[in-house]
Coordinates of C-alpha atoms in Angstrom, one line a residue:
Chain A
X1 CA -8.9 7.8 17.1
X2 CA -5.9 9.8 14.8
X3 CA -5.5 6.8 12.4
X4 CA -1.9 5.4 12.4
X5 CA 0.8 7.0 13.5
X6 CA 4.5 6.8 12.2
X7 CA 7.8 8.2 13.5
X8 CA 10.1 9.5 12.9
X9 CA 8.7 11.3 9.4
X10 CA 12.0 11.8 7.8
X11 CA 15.2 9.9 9.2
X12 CA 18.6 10.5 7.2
X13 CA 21.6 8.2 8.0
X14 CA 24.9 7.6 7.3
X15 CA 25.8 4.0 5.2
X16 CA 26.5 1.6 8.0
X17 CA 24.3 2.7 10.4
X18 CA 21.2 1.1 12.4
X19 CA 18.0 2.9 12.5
X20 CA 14.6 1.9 14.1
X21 CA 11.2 2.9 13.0
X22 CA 8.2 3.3 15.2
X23 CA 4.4 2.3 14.2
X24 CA 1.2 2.9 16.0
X25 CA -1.8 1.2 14.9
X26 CA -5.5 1.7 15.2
X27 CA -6.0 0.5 18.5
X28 CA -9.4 -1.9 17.6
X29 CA -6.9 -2.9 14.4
X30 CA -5.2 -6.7 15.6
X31 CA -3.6 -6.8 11.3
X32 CA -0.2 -4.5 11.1
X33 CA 1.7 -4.8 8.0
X34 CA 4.9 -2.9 7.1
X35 CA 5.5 -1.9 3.5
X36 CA 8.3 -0.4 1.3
X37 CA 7.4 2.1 -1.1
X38 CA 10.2 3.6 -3.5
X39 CA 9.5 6.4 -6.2
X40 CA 7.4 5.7 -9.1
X41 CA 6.6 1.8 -7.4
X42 CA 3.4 0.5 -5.5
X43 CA 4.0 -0.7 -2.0
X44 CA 6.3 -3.5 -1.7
X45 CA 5.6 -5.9 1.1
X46 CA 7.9 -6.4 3.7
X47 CA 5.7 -8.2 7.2
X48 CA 2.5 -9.0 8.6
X49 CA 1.8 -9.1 12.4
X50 CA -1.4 -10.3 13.9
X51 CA -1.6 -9.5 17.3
X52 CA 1.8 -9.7 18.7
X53 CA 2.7 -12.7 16.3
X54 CA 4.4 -12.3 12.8
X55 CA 3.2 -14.1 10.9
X56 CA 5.2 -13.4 7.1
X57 CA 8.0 -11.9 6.2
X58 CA 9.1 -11.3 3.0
X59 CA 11.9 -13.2 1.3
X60 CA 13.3 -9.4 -0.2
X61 CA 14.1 -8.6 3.7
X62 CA 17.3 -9.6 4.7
X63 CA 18.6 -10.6 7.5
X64 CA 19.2 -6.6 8.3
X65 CA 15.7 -6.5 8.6
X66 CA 13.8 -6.9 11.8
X67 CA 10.2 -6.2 13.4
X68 CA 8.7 -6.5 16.2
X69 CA 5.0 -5.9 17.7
X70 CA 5.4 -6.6 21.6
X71 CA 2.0 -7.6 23.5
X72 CA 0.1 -6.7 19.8
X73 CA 0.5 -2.6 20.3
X74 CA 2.9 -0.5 18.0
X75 CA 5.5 -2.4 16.1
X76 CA 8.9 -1.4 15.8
X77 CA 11.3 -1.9 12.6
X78 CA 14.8 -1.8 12.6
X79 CA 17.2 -1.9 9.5
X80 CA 20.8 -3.0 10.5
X81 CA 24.1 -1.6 8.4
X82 CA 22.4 0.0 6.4
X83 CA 23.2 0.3 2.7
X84 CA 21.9 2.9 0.0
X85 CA 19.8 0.8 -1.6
X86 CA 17.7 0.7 1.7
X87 CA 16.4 4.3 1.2
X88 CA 12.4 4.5 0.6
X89 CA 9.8 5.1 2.4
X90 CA 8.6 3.0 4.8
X91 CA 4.4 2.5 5.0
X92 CA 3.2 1.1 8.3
X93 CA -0.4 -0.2 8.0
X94 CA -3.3 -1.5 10.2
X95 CA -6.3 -3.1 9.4
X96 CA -9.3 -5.3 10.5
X97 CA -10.0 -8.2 8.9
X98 CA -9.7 -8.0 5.1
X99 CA -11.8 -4.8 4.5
X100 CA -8.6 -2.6 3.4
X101 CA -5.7 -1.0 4.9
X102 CA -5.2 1.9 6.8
X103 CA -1.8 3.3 5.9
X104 CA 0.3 6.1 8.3
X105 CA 2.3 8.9 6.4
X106 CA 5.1 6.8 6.4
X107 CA 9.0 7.5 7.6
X108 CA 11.5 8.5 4.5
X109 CA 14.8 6.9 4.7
X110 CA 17.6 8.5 3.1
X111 CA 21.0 6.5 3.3
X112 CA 23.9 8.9 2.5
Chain B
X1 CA 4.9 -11.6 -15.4
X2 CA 4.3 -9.1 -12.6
X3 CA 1.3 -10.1 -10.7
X4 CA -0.8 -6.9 -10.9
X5 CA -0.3 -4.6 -13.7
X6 CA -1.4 -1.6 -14.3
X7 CA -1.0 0.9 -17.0
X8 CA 2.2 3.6 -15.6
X9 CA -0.1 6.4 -17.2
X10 CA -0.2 9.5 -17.4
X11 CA -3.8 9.0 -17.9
X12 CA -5.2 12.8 -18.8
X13 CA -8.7 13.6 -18.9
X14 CA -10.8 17.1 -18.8
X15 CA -12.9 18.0 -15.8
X16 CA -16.2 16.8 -15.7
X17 CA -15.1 13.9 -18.1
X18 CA -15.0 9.5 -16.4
X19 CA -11.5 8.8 -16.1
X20 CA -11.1 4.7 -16.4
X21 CA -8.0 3.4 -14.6
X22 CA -7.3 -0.7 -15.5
X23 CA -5.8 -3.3 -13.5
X24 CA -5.0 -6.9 -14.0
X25 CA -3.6 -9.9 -12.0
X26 CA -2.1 -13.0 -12.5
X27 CA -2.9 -15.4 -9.4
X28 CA -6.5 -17.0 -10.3
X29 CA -7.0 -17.5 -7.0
X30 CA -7.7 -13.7 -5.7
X31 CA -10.2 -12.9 -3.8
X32 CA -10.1 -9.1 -2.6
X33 CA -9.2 -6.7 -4.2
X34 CA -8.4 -2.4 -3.6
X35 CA -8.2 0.9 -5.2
X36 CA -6.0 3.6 -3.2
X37 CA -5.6 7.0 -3.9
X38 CA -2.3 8.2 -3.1
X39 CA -1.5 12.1 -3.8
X40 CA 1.9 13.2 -4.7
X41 CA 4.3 12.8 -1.1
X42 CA 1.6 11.2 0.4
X43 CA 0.4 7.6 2.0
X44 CA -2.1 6.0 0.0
X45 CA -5.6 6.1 0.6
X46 CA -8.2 3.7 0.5
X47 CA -10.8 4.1 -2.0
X48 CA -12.8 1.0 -2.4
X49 CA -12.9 -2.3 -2.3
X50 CA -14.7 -5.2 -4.1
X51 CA -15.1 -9.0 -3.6
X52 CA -17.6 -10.5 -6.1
X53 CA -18.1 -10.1 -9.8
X54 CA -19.8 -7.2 -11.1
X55 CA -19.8 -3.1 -10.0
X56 CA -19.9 -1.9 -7.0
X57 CA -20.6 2.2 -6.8
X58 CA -19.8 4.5 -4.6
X59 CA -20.7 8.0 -5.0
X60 CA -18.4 9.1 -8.3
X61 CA -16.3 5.7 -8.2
X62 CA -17.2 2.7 -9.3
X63 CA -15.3 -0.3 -9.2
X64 CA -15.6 -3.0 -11.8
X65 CA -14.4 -6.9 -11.4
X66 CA -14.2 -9.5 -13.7
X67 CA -12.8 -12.5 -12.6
X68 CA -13.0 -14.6 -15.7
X69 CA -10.5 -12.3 -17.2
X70 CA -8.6 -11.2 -14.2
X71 CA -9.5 -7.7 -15.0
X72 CA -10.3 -4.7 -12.2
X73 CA -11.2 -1.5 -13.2
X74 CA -11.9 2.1 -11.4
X75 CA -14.2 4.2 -13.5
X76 CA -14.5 7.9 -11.6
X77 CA -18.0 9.9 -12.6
X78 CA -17.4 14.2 -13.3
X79 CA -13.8 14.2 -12.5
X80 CA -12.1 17.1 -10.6
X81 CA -8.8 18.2 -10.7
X82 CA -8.6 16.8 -6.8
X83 CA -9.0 13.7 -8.4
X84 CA -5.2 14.4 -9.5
X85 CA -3.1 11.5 -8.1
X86 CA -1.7 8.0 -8.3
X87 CA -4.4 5.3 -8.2
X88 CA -3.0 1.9 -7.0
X89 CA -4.6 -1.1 -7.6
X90 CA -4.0 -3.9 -4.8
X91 CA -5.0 -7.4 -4.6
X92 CA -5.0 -10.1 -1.7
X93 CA -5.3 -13.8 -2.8
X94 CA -6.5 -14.7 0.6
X95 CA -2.7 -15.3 2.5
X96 CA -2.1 -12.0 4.6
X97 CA -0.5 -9.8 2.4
X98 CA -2.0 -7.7 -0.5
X99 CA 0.1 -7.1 -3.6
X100 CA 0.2 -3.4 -5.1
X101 CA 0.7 -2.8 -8.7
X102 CA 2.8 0.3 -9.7
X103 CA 0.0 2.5 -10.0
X104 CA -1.7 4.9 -13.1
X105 CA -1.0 8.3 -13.1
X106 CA -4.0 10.8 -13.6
X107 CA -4.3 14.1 -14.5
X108 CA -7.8 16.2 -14.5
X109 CA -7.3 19.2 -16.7
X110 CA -8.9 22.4 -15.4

């Protein structure tokens, strides 16, 4: 198992644009969680998945803000229009039941 | 009132020394809670966990939990300067997402 995998590691885009985010969990984890980290903060929660469902989203996200986690495999986030204060980087995490998270390296969004 | 809180740090301690990183949260009802390591550009990494009152050791870390006072600590035994990083503290009150505080700095001085 390589642990969970993110891509693309570094994504730079232009104010206005769409971009889409890619996670693969541990394959035995059914708990994926995306997470917003920006410098000098502790992960900020953004969604849960279990299986394919999602089952929270935060009220931060906005409507730009979508996920998705077809048949319970890697999960997908896309941020519409996006605006400068969306740049962070963005923690994908897996885990099985409630023993911890297992977090990928995570995709840096720059916004210029 | 943020719901965990931690001390921004730096926290600075010579090797060899016990480095003791704090935590506290407000929501009464917590009932897991998590100490990641997370080095500078990095993802954070889990350290421990720890459900009931009490310690819980494992190898040079030991986490602490007092529920009474809300209070988690991380105590780390003969600190190295690899133990140089952010430590966040992280709590679930049993829904299904876990809240991060902003994390304590450390630095082990050579």
């Amino acid at each position: 198992d390589t642990g969970v995998s993110q891509n693309p590691r570094h994504k730079i885009t232009k104010r206005g644009q769409n971009v889409t985010f890619r996670c693969d969990p541990i394959s035995e984890h059914n708990r994926l969680y995306w997470y917003r980290q920006t410098l000098g903060q502790g992960p900020e929660f953004l969604t849960y998945f279990q299986n394919e469902a999602q089952l929270e989203k935060s009220r931060l996200l906005s409507d730009r803000f979508s996920a998705e986690r077809p048949k319970g495999s890697f999960s997908t986030l896309e941020i519409q229009r996006t605006e400068q204060g969306d740049s962070a980087m963005y923690l994908c995490a897996s885990s099985l039941g409630q023993s911890g998270y297992t977090f990928g390296s995570g995709t840096r969004l720059t916004v210029v | 009132q943020k719901e965990v809180e931690q001390n921004s740090g730096p926290l600075s301690v010579p090797e060899g020394a016990i480095a003791s990183l704090n935590c506290t949260y407000s929501d009464r009802g917590s009932q897991s809670f998590f100490w990641y390591r997370q080095y500078s550009g990095k993802s954070p990494e889990l350290i421990m966990f720890i459900y009931s009152n009490g310690d819980k050791e494992d190898g040079r870390f030991t986490a602490q939990l007092n529920k009474a006072s809300q209070y988690v600590s991380l105590l780390i035994r003969d600190s190295q300067p690899s133990d140089s990083a952010t430590y966040l503290c992280a709590v679930n009150t049993g829904g299904f997402k876990t809240i991060f505080g902003a994390g304590t700095r450390l630095f082990v001085k050579a």
